[in-house]
Amino acid sequence: MNELINLDDFERAALAKLPAGPRDYYAGGALDEITLRENRAAWSRWNLHYRVLRDVSGPDFGTELLGMSIDWPVIIAPTAFQCMAHPDGEVATGRAAADSGTAMVLSTLANKPLEQVAAAATRGLWFQLYVFRDRGVTRELIARVEAAGCRAIAVTVDAPMGGQRERDLRNDFAFPATLAATTLMAASARPANALAMDGAFMSYANAMFDPTLTWKDLEWICAQTRLPVLIKGVVRSDDALQAAGHGARGVIVSNHGGRQLDTAPPGAEVL
Ligand SMILES: Cc1cc2nc3c(=O)[nH]c(=O)nc-3n(C[C@H](O)[C@H](O)[C@H](O)COP(=O)(O)O)c2cc1C
C-alpha cells in the first residue's frame, strides 16, 4: 500500500463501518477510560533522542526476540474476537504480520482456529494464554499451542476478572452467537467446562478464568512447556523481578489497553 494514510483517520473510518456494539467493544476501555486516554497521550509525550553520525545509508530495523527473527521491532498484540470486524479475522492479521516481516500474538479468545492462523503467520506466532480454573483445559491448550509451532506463550495476568466496560454495559453488548472462540472451545468442550460462550463473555470469563493465580502457578505453567513463557500485564518493576524469579523469560508491560483496571499507569511511562 503506497498511499499515505493518517492512522487516526484510518481508525475512525474503520470503526465507523461497525455497529455500535462491536465498535465500542473494540474501542472502549474500563470505567471512566482515564487509562485508555492516558495510554495514547503517554506515547505521544515520548521523544526520540536520536543519535547522529552513525552511517544510516542502509538502515536495518531487524531484531531477534526470544530466538525469533523479525524485520522490525514491533509485533502485533493479542486481541479477541477479530471476526466481528472481518470474516477472515485473525488469519488476515497473521498474513498482514507476515507480509510486513513480523510476528503476531494470538488471543485465547480468537475466532479462527490456531492452526489456520499459524499457517498464515509465517514470520512467527505467539499464543496469549488465559489460565483456566480447570488445569486440564489449560494443559490441553498449551499442548496444542506447541503442536501448532507457536514460538512463545504470553500469560495474561491483568485480567483475573472482566474489566467494568461501561460502553458494553450501556450497549448490552454480547458477542454474536454465530462466532465462537474456536481454539478455546475445542479444549474446553468437556463436561466441567460445558458452559457455552453464549455471548455473555464477562460471565464466561469470570466463571472459567482462574482469579486465584499466584506466582506459584507461573512456575506450574513454565513446567508444562518447553516454550518460553512471558507474562503480559505488568506495570511494576518489582513484579517484573518476581516474574524473572519464577521462570518467566520476559514480561510484556501493559495495562490491557485500559480495558481492565482504570487509572492503571500507561505502559509508555512505566517502561
Ligand atoms: C478489542 C481488544 C481486545 C483485546 N483482547 C485481548 C485478549 O484477548 N488478550 C489479551 O491479553 N489482551 C487483549 N487486549 C489487549 C491488547 O493485547 C493490548 O494489551 C492493548 O490493546 C494495548 O495496550 P497496552 O499498551 O496496555 O498493552 C485486547 C485489546 C483490545 C483493544
PDB file of C-alpha atoms and ligand atoms in Angstrom:
ATOM      1  CA  MET A   1       0.000   0.000   0.000  1.00  0.00           C
ATOM      2  CA  ASN A   2       1.653   3.213  -1.129  1.00  0.00           C
ATOM      3  CA  GLU A   3      -0.943   5.831  -0.268  1.00  0.00           C
ATOM      4  CA  LEU A   4      -0.253   7.990   2.726  1.00  0.00           C
ATOM      5  CA  ILE A   5      -2.659   7.159   5.496  1.00  0.00           C
ATOM      6  CA  ASN A   6      -3.259   9.150   8.629  1.00  0.00           C
ATOM      7  CA  LEU A   7      -3.735   6.459  11.241  1.00  0.00           C
ATOM      8  CA  ASP A   8      -6.294   8.379  13.301  1.00  0.00           C
ATOM      9  CA  ASP A   9      -8.414   8.922  10.185  1.00  0.00           C
ATOM     10  CA  PHE A  10      -7.999   5.280   9.195  1.00  0.00           C
ATOM     11  CA  GLU A  11      -9.082   4.085  12.634  1.00  0.00           C
ATOM     12  CA  ARG A  12     -12.081   6.408  12.700  1.00  0.00           C
ATOM     13  CA  ALA A  13     -13.183   5.279   9.227  1.00  0.00           C
ATOM     14  CA  ALA A  14     -12.740   1.589  10.043  1.00  0.00           C
ATOM     15  CA  LEU A  15     -14.648   1.850  13.313  1.00  0.00           C
ATOM     16  CA  ALA A  16     -17.444   3.844  11.652  1.00  0.00           C
ATOM     17  CA  LYS A  17     -18.238   0.801   9.496  1.00  0.00           C
ATOM     18  CA  LEU A  18     -19.141  -1.284  12.538  1.00  0.00           C
ATOM     19  CA  PRO A  19     -22.374  -1.381  14.522  1.00  0.00           C
ATOM     20  CA  ALA A  20     -22.197   0.331  17.923  1.00  0.00           C
ATOM     21  CA  GLY A  21     -21.764  -2.887  19.950  1.00  0.00           C
ATOM     22  CA  PRO A  22     -18.604  -4.253  18.293  1.00  0.00           C
ATOM     23  CA  ARG A  23     -17.279  -0.735  17.718  1.00  0.00           C
ATOM     24  CA  ASP A  24     -17.424   0.136  21.396  1.00  0.00           C
ATOM     25  CA  TYR A  25     -16.105  -3.301  22.379  1.00  0.00           C
ATOM     26  CA  TYR A  26     -13.025  -2.717  20.213  1.00  0.00           C
ATOM     27  CA  ALA A  27     -12.504   0.946  21.010  1.00  0.00           C
ATOM     28  CA  GLY A  28     -13.595   1.230  24.624  1.00  0.00           C
ATOM     29  CA  GLY A  29     -11.873   0.957  27.971  1.00  0.00           C
ATOM     30  CA  ALA A  30     -12.842   0.327  31.585  1.00  0.00           C
ATOM     31  CA  LEU A  31     -14.844   2.701  33.783  1.00  0.00           C
ATOM     32  CA  ASP A  32     -14.051   6.371  33.026  1.00  0.00           C
ATOM     33  CA  GLU A  33     -11.474   5.425  30.367  1.00  0.00           C
ATOM     34  CA  ILE A  34      -8.791   7.500  32.074  1.00  0.00           C
ATOM     35  CA  THR A  35      -6.144   4.872  31.321  1.00  0.00           C
ATOM     36  CA  LEU A  36      -7.394   4.405  27.768  1.00  0.00           C
ATOM     37  CA  ARG A  37      -6.809   8.109  27.060  1.00  0.00           C
ATOM     38  CA  GLU A  38      -3.561   8.262  29.012  1.00  0.00           C
ATOM     39  CA  ASN A  39      -2.088   5.308  27.099  1.00  0.00           C
ATOM     40  CA  ARG A  40      -2.124   7.243  23.843  1.00  0.00           C
ATOM     41  CA  ALA A  41      -1.191  10.570  25.403  1.00  0.00           C
ATOM     42  CA  ALA A  42       1.824   8.991  27.119  1.00  0.00           C
ATOM     43  CA  TRP A  43       3.190   7.573  23.851  1.00  0.00           C
ATOM     44  CA  SER A  44       2.820  10.955  22.183  1.00  0.00           C
ATOM     45  CA  ARG A  45       4.824  12.570  25.016  1.00  0.00           C
ATOM     46  CA  TRP A  46       7.791  10.270  24.300  1.00  0.00           C
ATOM     47  CA  ASN A  47      10.578  11.973  22.428  1.00  0.00           C
ATOM     48  CA  LEU A  48      13.068  10.220  20.203  1.00  0.00           C
ATOM     49  CA  HIS A  49      16.546  11.105  21.429  1.00  0.00           C
ATOM     50  CA  TYR A  50      18.163  10.319  18.096  1.00  0.00           C
ATOM     51  CA  ARG A  51      21.864   9.841  17.544  1.00  0.00           C
ATOM     52  CA  VAL A  52      23.830  11.413  14.728  1.00  0.00           C
ATOM     53  CA  LEU A  53      26.787  10.431  12.527  1.00  0.00           C
ATOM     54  CA  ARG A  54      26.117   6.678  12.635  1.00  0.00           C
ATOM     55  CA  ASP A  55      26.085   5.815   8.856  1.00  0.00           C
ATOM     56  CA  VAL A  56      22.400   5.372   8.134  1.00  0.00           C
ATOM     57  CA  SER A  57      22.810   4.670   4.422  1.00  0.00           C
ATOM     58  CA  GLY A  58      21.467   1.104   4.843  1.00  0.00           C
ATOM     59  CA  PRO A  59      19.218   1.088   7.905  1.00  0.00           C
ATOM     60  CA  ASP A  60      18.267  -2.294   9.312  1.00  0.00           C
ATOM     61  CA  PHE A  61      15.355  -2.445  11.745  1.00  0.00           C
ATOM     62  CA  GLY A  62      15.564  -6.203  12.166  1.00  0.00           C
ATOM     63  CA  THR A  63      15.968  -7.735  15.581  1.00  0.00           C
ATOM     64  CA  GLU A  64      15.716 -11.009  17.440  1.00  0.00           C
ATOM     65  CA  LEU A  65      13.107 -11.741  20.048  1.00  0.00           C
ATOM     66  CA  LEU A  66      13.480 -14.958  22.072  1.00  0.00           C
ATOM     67  CA  GLY A  67      15.144 -16.668  19.123  1.00  0.00           C
ATOM     68  CA  MET A  68      12.659 -15.322  16.564  1.00  0.00           C
ATOM     69  CA  SER A  69      13.989 -13.066  13.864  1.00  0.00           C
ATOM     70  CA  ILE A  70      11.746 -10.180  12.746  1.00  0.00           C
ATOM     71  CA  ASP A  71      12.300  -7.352  10.240  1.00  0.00           C
ATOM     72  CA  TRP A  72      11.186  -4.525  12.521  1.00  0.00           C
ATOM     73  CA  PRO A  73      10.858  -4.297  16.290  1.00  0.00           C
ATOM     74  CA  VAL A  74       7.080  -4.411  16.648  1.00  0.00           C
ATOM     75  CA  ILE A  75       4.812  -7.443  16.997  1.00  0.00           C
ATOM     76  CA  ILE A  76       1.010  -7.485  16.979  1.00  0.00           C
ATOM     77  CA  ALA A  77      -0.722  -7.665  20.367  1.00  0.00           C
ATOM     78  CA  PRO A  78      -3.406 -10.286  21.020  1.00  0.00           C
ATOM     79  CA  THR A  79      -6.965  -9.045  20.602  1.00  0.00           C
ATOM     80  CA  ALA A  80     -10.076 -11.175  20.990  1.00  0.00           C
ATOM     81  CA  PHE A  81     -12.877 -11.849  18.511  1.00  0.00           C
ATOM     82  CA  GLN A  82     -11.444 -10.349  15.338  1.00  0.00           C
ATOM     83  CA  CYS A  83     -14.144 -11.913  13.127  1.00  0.00           C
ATOM     84  CA  MET A  84     -16.602  -9.300  14.375  1.00  0.00           C
ATOM     85  CA  ALA A  85     -14.595  -6.868  12.226  1.00  0.00           C
ATOM     86  CA  HIS A  86     -13.819  -9.038   9.217  1.00  0.00           C
ATOM     87  CA  PRO A  87     -14.699 -12.609   8.188  1.00  0.00           C
ATOM     88  CA  ASP A  88     -11.005 -13.512   7.792  1.00  0.00           C
ATOM     89  CA  GLY A  89     -10.326 -12.328  11.359  1.00  0.00           C
ATOM     90  CA  GLU A  90      -7.067 -13.488  12.904  1.00  0.00           C
ATOM     91  CA  VAL A  91      -5.972 -15.286   9.705  1.00  0.00           C
ATOM     92  CA  ALA A  92      -5.864 -11.910   7.917  1.00  0.00           C
ATOM     93  CA  THR A  93      -3.960 -10.366  10.811  1.00  0.00           C
ATOM     94  CA  GLY A  94      -1.454 -13.218  10.693  1.00  0.00           C
ATOM     95  CA  ARG A  95      -0.995 -12.723   6.959  1.00  0.00           C
ATOM     96  CA  ALA A  96      -0.519  -8.970   7.415  1.00  0.00           C
ATOM     97  CA  ALA A  97       2.050  -9.553  10.150  1.00  0.00           C
ATOM     98  CA  ALA A  98       3.972 -11.976   7.927  1.00  0.00           C
ATOM     99  CA  ASP A  99       3.806  -9.656   4.893  1.00  0.00           C
ATOM    100  CA  SER A 100       5.332  -6.874   6.947  1.00  0.00           C
ATOM    101  CA  GLY A 101       8.047  -9.174   8.281  1.00  0.00           C
ATOM    102  CA  THR A 102       6.915  -9.604  11.847  1.00  0.00           C
ATOM    103  CA  ALA A 103       5.044 -11.871  14.263  1.00  0.00           C
ATOM    104  CA  MET A 104       1.650 -11.804  15.911  1.00  0.00           C
ATOM    105  CA  VAL A 105       0.292 -12.918  19.237  1.00  0.00           C
ATOM    106  CA  LEU A 106      -2.937 -14.940  19.038  1.00  0.00           C
ATOM    107  CA  SER A 107      -5.551 -14.468  21.754  1.00  0.00           C
ATOM    108  CA  THR A 108      -7.040 -17.407  23.666  1.00  0.00           C
ATOM    109  CA  LEU A 109     -10.314 -15.817  22.552  1.00  0.00           C
ATOM    110  CA  ALA A 110      -9.557 -15.906  18.817  1.00  0.00           C
ATOM    111  CA  ASN A 111     -12.352 -16.811  16.424  1.00  0.00           C
ATOM    112  CA  LYS A 112     -10.109 -18.578  13.898  1.00  0.00           C
ATOM    113  CA  PRO A 113      -8.505 -21.917  14.772  1.00  0.00           C
ATOM    114  CA  LEU A 114      -4.924 -21.672  15.981  1.00  0.00           C
ATOM    115  CA  GLU A 115      -3.603 -23.954  13.230  1.00  0.00           C
ATOM    116  CA  GLN A 116      -5.066 -21.778  10.444  1.00  0.00           C
ATOM    117  CA  VAL A 117      -3.527 -18.664  11.948  1.00  0.00           C
ATOM    118  CA  ALA A 118      -0.188 -20.442  12.366  1.00  0.00           C
ATOM    119  CA  ALA A 119      -0.222 -21.293   8.646  1.00  0.00           C
ATOM    120  CA  ALA A 120      -0.758 -17.597   7.787  1.00  0.00           C
ATOM    121  CA  ALA A 121       1.583 -16.021  10.347  1.00  0.00           C
ATOM    122  CA  THR A 122       4.719 -17.425   8.751  1.00  0.00           C
ATOM    123  CA  ARG A 123       7.109 -14.969  10.433  1.00  0.00           C
ATOM    124  CA  GLY A 124       6.173 -16.207  13.870  1.00  0.00           C
ATOM    125  CA  LEU A 125       3.220 -16.756  16.158  1.00  0.00           C
ATOM    126  CA  TRP A 126       2.986 -16.466  19.921  1.00  0.00           C
ATOM    127  CA  PHE A 127      -0.033 -17.591  21.920  1.00  0.00           C
ATOM    128  CA  GLN A 128      -1.684 -15.487  24.605  1.00  0.00           C
ATOM    129  CA  LEU A 129      -2.935 -17.742  27.371  1.00  0.00           C
ATOM    130  CA  TYR A 130      -5.700 -17.185  29.869  1.00  0.00           C
ATOM    131  CA  VAL A 131      -5.345 -19.712  32.666  1.00  0.00           C
ATOM    132  CA  PHE A 132      -8.454 -21.770  33.320  1.00  0.00           C
ATOM    133  CA  ARG A 133      -9.654 -22.924  36.695  1.00  0.00           C
ATOM    134  CA  ASP A 134      -9.593 -26.358  35.050  1.00  0.00           C
ATOM    135  CA  ARG A 135      -5.870 -27.012  34.677  1.00  0.00           C
ATOM    136  CA  GLY A 136      -6.637 -29.878  32.273  1.00  0.00           C
ATOM    137  CA  VAL A 137      -8.049 -27.350  29.802  1.00  0.00           C
ATOM    138  CA  THR A 138      -5.004 -25.142  30.297  1.00  0.00           C
ATOM    139  CA  ARG A 139      -2.675 -28.094  29.691  1.00  0.00           C
ATOM    140  CA  GLU A 140      -4.539 -29.111  26.540  1.00  0.00           C
ATOM    141  CA  LEU A 141      -4.296 -25.591  25.168  1.00  0.00           C
ATOM    142  CA  ILE A 142      -0.557 -25.492  25.843  1.00  0.00           C
ATOM    143  CA  ALA A 143      -0.044 -28.825  24.070  1.00  0.00           C
ATOM    144  CA  ARG A 144      -1.996 -27.585  21.053  1.00  0.00           C
ATOM    145  CA  VAL A 145      -0.004 -24.356  21.002  1.00  0.00           C
ATOM    146  CA  GLU A 146       3.260 -26.311  20.926  1.00  0.00           C
ATOM    147  CA  ALA A 147       1.997 -28.662  18.216  1.00  0.00           C
ATOM    148  CA  ALA A 148       0.960 -25.716  16.034  1.00  0.00           C
ATOM    149  CA  GLY A 149       4.513 -24.362  16.088  1.00  0.00           C
ATOM    150  CA  CYS A 150       3.996 -21.280  18.268  1.00  0.00           C
ATOM    151  CA  ARG A 151       7.254 -19.742  19.459  1.00  0.00           C
ATOM    152  CA  ALA A 152       6.250 -18.448  22.905  1.00  0.00           C
ATOM    153  CA  ILE A 153       3.375 -18.257  25.374  1.00  0.00           C
ATOM    154  CA  ALA A 154       2.281 -14.943  26.882  1.00  0.00           C
ATOM    155  CA  VAL A 155       0.211 -15.472  30.024  1.00  0.00           C
ATOM    156  CA  THR A 156      -2.122 -12.539  30.588  1.00  0.00           C
ATOM    157  CA  VAL A 157      -2.190 -11.701  34.281  1.00  0.00           C
ATOM    158  CA  ASP A 158      -4.048  -8.381  34.351  1.00  0.00           C
ATOM    159  CA  ALA A 159      -7.495  -9.862  33.806  1.00  0.00           C
ATOM    160  CA  PRO A 160      -8.311 -12.001  36.864  1.00  0.00           C
ATOM    161  CA  MET A 161     -11.871 -10.920  36.121  1.00  0.00           C
ATOM    162  CA  GLY A 162     -13.502  -8.973  33.337  1.00  0.00           C
ATOM    163  CA  GLY A 163     -12.994  -5.200  33.395  1.00  0.00           C
ATOM    164  CA  GLN A 164     -16.010  -2.978  34.006  1.00  0.00           C
ATOM    165  CA  ARG A 165     -16.564  -1.707  30.474  1.00  0.00           C
ATOM    166  CA  GLU A 166     -19.397   0.754  30.699  1.00  0.00           C
ATOM    167  CA  ARG A 167     -19.835   1.143  26.946  1.00  0.00           C
ATOM    168  CA  ASP A 168     -20.516  -2.598  26.718  1.00  0.00           C
ATOM    169  CA  LEU A 169     -22.965  -2.389  29.611  1.00  0.00           C
ATOM    170  CA  ARG A 170     -24.794   0.547  28.003  1.00  0.00           C
ATOM    171  CA  ASN A 171     -24.950  -1.286  24.665  1.00  0.00           C
ATOM    172  CA  ASP A 172     -25.985  -4.510  26.373  1.00  0.00           C
ATOM    173  CA  PHE A 173     -23.178  -5.931  24.259  1.00  0.00           C
ATOM    174  CA  ALA A 174     -22.832  -9.657  23.617  1.00  0.00           C
ATOM    175  CA  PHE A 175     -20.584 -11.483  21.181  1.00  0.00           C
ATOM    176  CA  PRO A 176     -22.571 -12.643  18.132  1.00  0.00           C
ATOM    177  CA  ALA A 177     -23.912 -16.149  18.692  1.00  0.00           C
ATOM    178  CA  THR A 178     -22.577 -17.087  15.233  1.00  0.00           C
ATOM    179  CA  LEU A 179     -18.958 -16.624  16.345  1.00  0.00           C
ATOM    180  CA  ALA A 180     -17.047 -18.905  18.671  1.00  0.00           C
ATOM    181  CA  ALA A 181     -13.643 -18.831  20.281  1.00  0.00           C
ATOM    182  CA  THR A 182     -12.716 -21.903  18.253  1.00  0.00           C
ATOM    183  CA  THR A 183      -9.327 -22.794  19.691  1.00  0.00           C
ATOM    184  CA  LEU A 184     -10.580 -22.490  23.200  1.00  0.00           C
ATOM    185  CA  MET A 185     -13.867 -24.287  22.676  1.00  0.00           C
ATOM    186  CA  ALA A 186     -12.053 -27.375  21.370  1.00  0.00           C
ATOM    187  CA  ALA A 187     -10.137 -27.561  24.609  1.00  0.00           C
ATOM    188  CA  SER A 188     -12.998 -26.698  26.905  1.00  0.00           C
ATOM    189  CA  ALA A 189     -15.651 -28.935  25.361  1.00  0.00           C
ATOM    190  CA  ARG A 190     -15.574 -31.222  28.329  1.00  0.00           C
ATOM    191  CA  PRO A 191     -18.285 -31.659  30.931  1.00  0.00           C
ATOM    192  CA  ALA A 192     -16.663 -29.485  33.580  1.00  0.00           C
ATOM    193  CA  ASN A 193     -16.435 -26.641  31.081  1.00  0.00           C
ATOM    194  CA  ALA A 194     -19.570 -27.209  29.105  1.00  0.00           C
ATOM    195  CA  LEU A 195     -20.705 -23.664  29.821  1.00  0.00           C
ATOM    196  CA  ALA A 196     -21.298 -22.310  26.344  1.00  0.00           C
ATOM    197  CA  MET A 197     -19.894 -18.914  25.486  1.00  0.00           C
ATOM    198  CA  ASP A 198     -23.332 -17.603  24.574  1.00  0.00           C
ATOM    199  CA  GLY A 199     -22.223 -14.038  24.161  1.00  0.00           C
ATOM    200  CA  ALA A 200     -22.217 -13.144  27.836  1.00  0.00           C
ATOM    201  CA  PHE A 201     -18.452 -13.018  27.760  1.00  0.00           C
ATOM    202  CA  MET A 202     -17.787 -11.411  31.101  1.00  0.00           C
ATOM    203  CA  SER A 203     -19.784 -14.036  32.943  1.00  0.00           C
ATOM    204  CA  TYR A 204     -17.989 -16.729  30.942  1.00  0.00           C
ATOM    205  CA  ALA A 205     -14.597 -15.208  31.733  1.00  0.00           C
ATOM    206  CA  ASN A 206     -15.440 -14.842  35.387  1.00  0.00           C
ATOM    207  CA  ALA A 207     -16.656 -18.420  35.570  1.00  0.00           C
ATOM    208  CA  MET A 208     -13.784 -20.009  33.638  1.00  0.00           C
ATOM    209  CA  PHE A 209     -10.623 -17.976  34.169  1.00  0.00           C
ATOM    210  CA  ASP A 210      -8.822 -18.516  37.429  1.00  0.00           C
ATOM    211  CA  PRO A 211      -8.700 -15.460  39.726  1.00  0.00           C
ATOM    212  CA  THR A 212      -6.687 -17.335  42.370  1.00  0.00           C
ATOM    213  CA  LEU A 213      -3.448 -17.335  40.319  1.00  0.00           C
ATOM    214  CA  THR A 214      -0.211 -16.614  42.157  1.00  0.00           C
ATOM    215  CA  TRP A 215       3.488 -16.736  41.307  1.00  0.00           C
ATOM    216  CA  LYS A 216       3.483 -20.481  42.119  1.00  0.00           C
ATOM    217  CA  ASP A 217       1.096 -21.049  39.211  1.00  0.00           C
ATOM    218  CA  LEU A 218       3.559 -19.327  36.892  1.00  0.00           C
ATOM    219  CA  GLU A 219       6.096 -21.986  37.862  1.00  0.00           C
ATOM    220  CA  TRP A 220       3.488 -24.663  37.077  1.00  0.00           C
ATOM    221  CA  ILE A 221       2.866 -23.145  33.631  1.00  0.00           C
ATOM    222  CA  CYS A 222       6.588 -22.970  32.884  1.00  0.00           C
ATOM    223  CA  ALA A 223       6.893 -26.643  33.838  1.00  0.00           C
ATOM    224  CA  GLN A 224       4.184 -27.612  31.301  1.00  0.00           C
ATOM    225  CA  THR A 225       6.029 -26.358  28.256  1.00  0.00           C
ATOM    226  CA  ARG A 226       9.391 -26.140  26.544  1.00  0.00           C
ATOM    227  CA  LEU A 227       8.367 -22.776  25.047  1.00  0.00           C
ATOM    228  CA  PRO A 228       9.486 -19.510  26.605  1.00  0.00           C
ATOM    229  CA  VAL A 229       6.778 -18.088  28.878  1.00  0.00           C
ATOM    230  CA  LEU A 230       6.203 -14.347  29.267  1.00  0.00           C
ATOM    231  CA  ILE A 231       3.716 -12.613  31.480  1.00  0.00           C
ATOM    232  CA  LYS A 232       1.563  -9.889  29.994  1.00  0.00           C
ATOM    233  CA  GLY A 233       0.088  -7.096  32.040  1.00  0.00           C
ATOM    234  CA  VAL A 234       2.962  -6.000  34.267  1.00  0.00           C
ATOM    235  CA  VAL A 235       3.233  -2.332  35.318  1.00  0.00           C
ATOM    236  CA  ARG A 236       5.792  -2.504  38.143  1.00  0.00           C
ATOM    237  CA  SER A 237       9.480  -3.332  38.280  1.00  0.00           C
ATOM    238  CA  ASP A 238       9.080  -5.415  41.460  1.00  0.00           C
ATOM    239  CA  ASP A 239       6.576  -7.624  39.629  1.00  0.00           C
ATOM    240  CA  ALA A 240       8.982  -7.890  36.667  1.00  0.00           C
ATOM    241  CA  LEU A 241      11.669  -9.132  39.061  1.00  0.00           C
ATOM    242  CA  GLN A 242       9.242 -11.637  40.587  1.00  0.00           C
ATOM    243  CA  ALA A 243       8.397 -12.868  37.087  1.00  0.00           C
ATOM    244  CA  ALA A 244      12.053 -13.471  36.306  1.00  0.00           C
ATOM    245  CA  GLY A 245      12.490 -15.266  39.635  1.00  0.00           C
ATOM    246  CA  HIS A 246       9.591 -17.629  38.900  1.00  0.00           C
ATOM    247  CA  GLY A 247      10.693 -18.726  35.450  1.00  0.00           C
ATOM    248  CA  ALA A 248       9.288 -16.145  33.031  1.00  0.00           C
ATOM    249  CA  ARG A 249      11.572 -15.365  30.107  1.00  0.00           C
ATOM    250  CA  GLY A 250      10.076 -11.921  29.704  1.00  0.00           C
ATOM    251  CA  VAL A 251       7.352  -9.517  30.695  1.00  0.00           C
ATOM    252  CA  ILE A 252       5.001  -7.533  28.500  1.00  0.00           C
ATOM    253  CA  VAL A 253       4.491  -4.123  30.059  1.00  0.00           C
ATOM    254  CA  SER A 254       0.794  -3.473  29.558  1.00  0.00           C
ATOM    255  CA  ASN A 255      -2.424  -2.392  31.219  1.00  0.00           C
ATOM    256  CA  HIS A 256      -4.554  -4.299  28.693  1.00  0.00           C
ATOM    257  CA  GLY A 257      -5.190  -1.166  26.671  1.00  0.00           C
ATOM    258  CA  GLY A 258      -7.003   0.485  29.588  1.00  0.00           C
ATOM    259  CA  ARG A 259      -9.680  -2.208  29.417  1.00  0.00           C
ATOM    260  CA  GLN A 260      -9.140  -3.705  32.863  1.00  0.00           C
ATOM    261  CA  LEU A 261      -8.230  -1.520  35.865  1.00  0.00           C
ATOM    262  CA  ASP A 262      -8.925   2.131  35.157  1.00  0.00           C
ATOM    263  CA  THR A 263      -6.279   4.622  36.395  1.00  0.00           C
ATOM    264  CA  ALA A 264      -3.545   1.999  35.850  1.00  0.00           C
ATOM    265  CA  PRO A 265      -0.427   3.821  34.631  1.00  0.00           C
ATOM    266  CA  PRO A 266       0.348   3.935  30.908  1.00  0.00           C
ATOM    267  CA  GLY A 267       2.885   1.437  29.569  1.00  0.00           C
ATOM    268  CA  ALA A 268       4.971   4.146  27.950  1.00  0.00           C
ATOM    269  CA  GLU A 269       5.569   5.718  31.356  1.00  0.00           C
ATOM    270  CA  VAL A 270       6.320   2.609  33.371  1.00  0.00           C
ATOM    271  CA  LEU A 271       8.630   1.077  30.749  1.00  0.00           C
TER     272      LEU A 271
HETATM  273  C1  LIG B   1     -10.510  -5.217  21.286  1.00  0.00           C
HETATM  274  C2  LIG B   1      -9.387  -5.665  22.168  1.00  0.00           C
HETATM  275  C3  LIG B   1      -9.334  -6.980  22.568  1.00  0.00           C
HETATM  276  C4  LIG B   1      -8.281  -7.437  23.352  1.00  0.00           C
HETATM  277  N1  LIG B   1      -8.207  -8.761  23.686  1.00  0.00           N
HETATM  278  C5  LIG B   1      -7.159  -9.204  24.408  1.00  0.00           C
HETATM  279  C6  LIG B   1      -7.040 -10.589  24.711  1.00  0.00           C
HETATM  280  O1  LIG B   1      -7.852 -11.414  24.313  1.00  0.00           O
HETATM  281  N2  LIG B   1      -5.985 -10.979  25.464  1.00  0.00           N
HETATM  282  C7  LIG B   1      -5.044 -10.101  25.918  1.00  0.00           C
HETATM  283  O2  LIG B   1      -4.101 -10.497  26.591  1.00  0.00           O
HETATM  284  N3  LIG B   1      -5.113  -8.789  25.615  1.00  0.00           N
HETATM  285  C8  LIG B   1      -6.146  -8.320  24.884  1.00  0.00           C
HETATM  286  N4  LIG B   1      -6.220  -6.987  24.564  1.00  0.00           N
HETATM  287  C9  LIG B   1      -5.147  -6.060  24.998  1.00  0.00           C
HETATM  288  C10 LIG B   1      -4.076  -5.928  23.924  1.00  0.00           C
HETATM  289  O3  LIG B   1      -3.356  -7.131  23.785  1.00  0.00           O
HETATM  290  C11 LIG B   1      -3.055  -4.819  24.264  1.00  0.00           C
HETATM  291  O4  LIG B   1      -2.515  -5.082  25.535  1.00  0.00           O
HETATM  292  C12 LIG B   1      -3.672  -3.453  24.262  1.00  0.00           C
HETATM  293  O5  LIG B   1      -4.542  -3.259  23.168  1.00  0.00           O
HETATM  294  C13 LIG B   1      -2.579  -2.360  24.144  1.00  0.00           C
HETATM  295  O6  LIG B   1      -2.460  -1.721  25.333  1.00  0.00           O
HETATM  296  P1  LIG B   1      -1.130  -1.877  26.246  1.00  0.00           P
HETATM  297  O7  LIG B   1      -0.137  -0.931  25.680  1.00  0.00           O
HETATM  298  O8  LIG B   1      -1.599  -1.505  27.588  1.00  0.00           O
HETATM  299  O9  LIG B   1      -0.690  -3.292  26.149  1.00  0.00           O
HETATM  300  C14 LIG B   1      -7.271  -6.522  23.777  1.00  0.00           C
HETATM  301  C15 LIG B   1      -7.339  -5.183  23.356  1.00  0.00           C
HETATM  302  C16 LIG B   1      -8.376  -4.747  22.562  1.00  0.00           C
HETATM  303  C17 LIG B   1      -8.388  -3.302  22.135  1.00  0.00           C
END
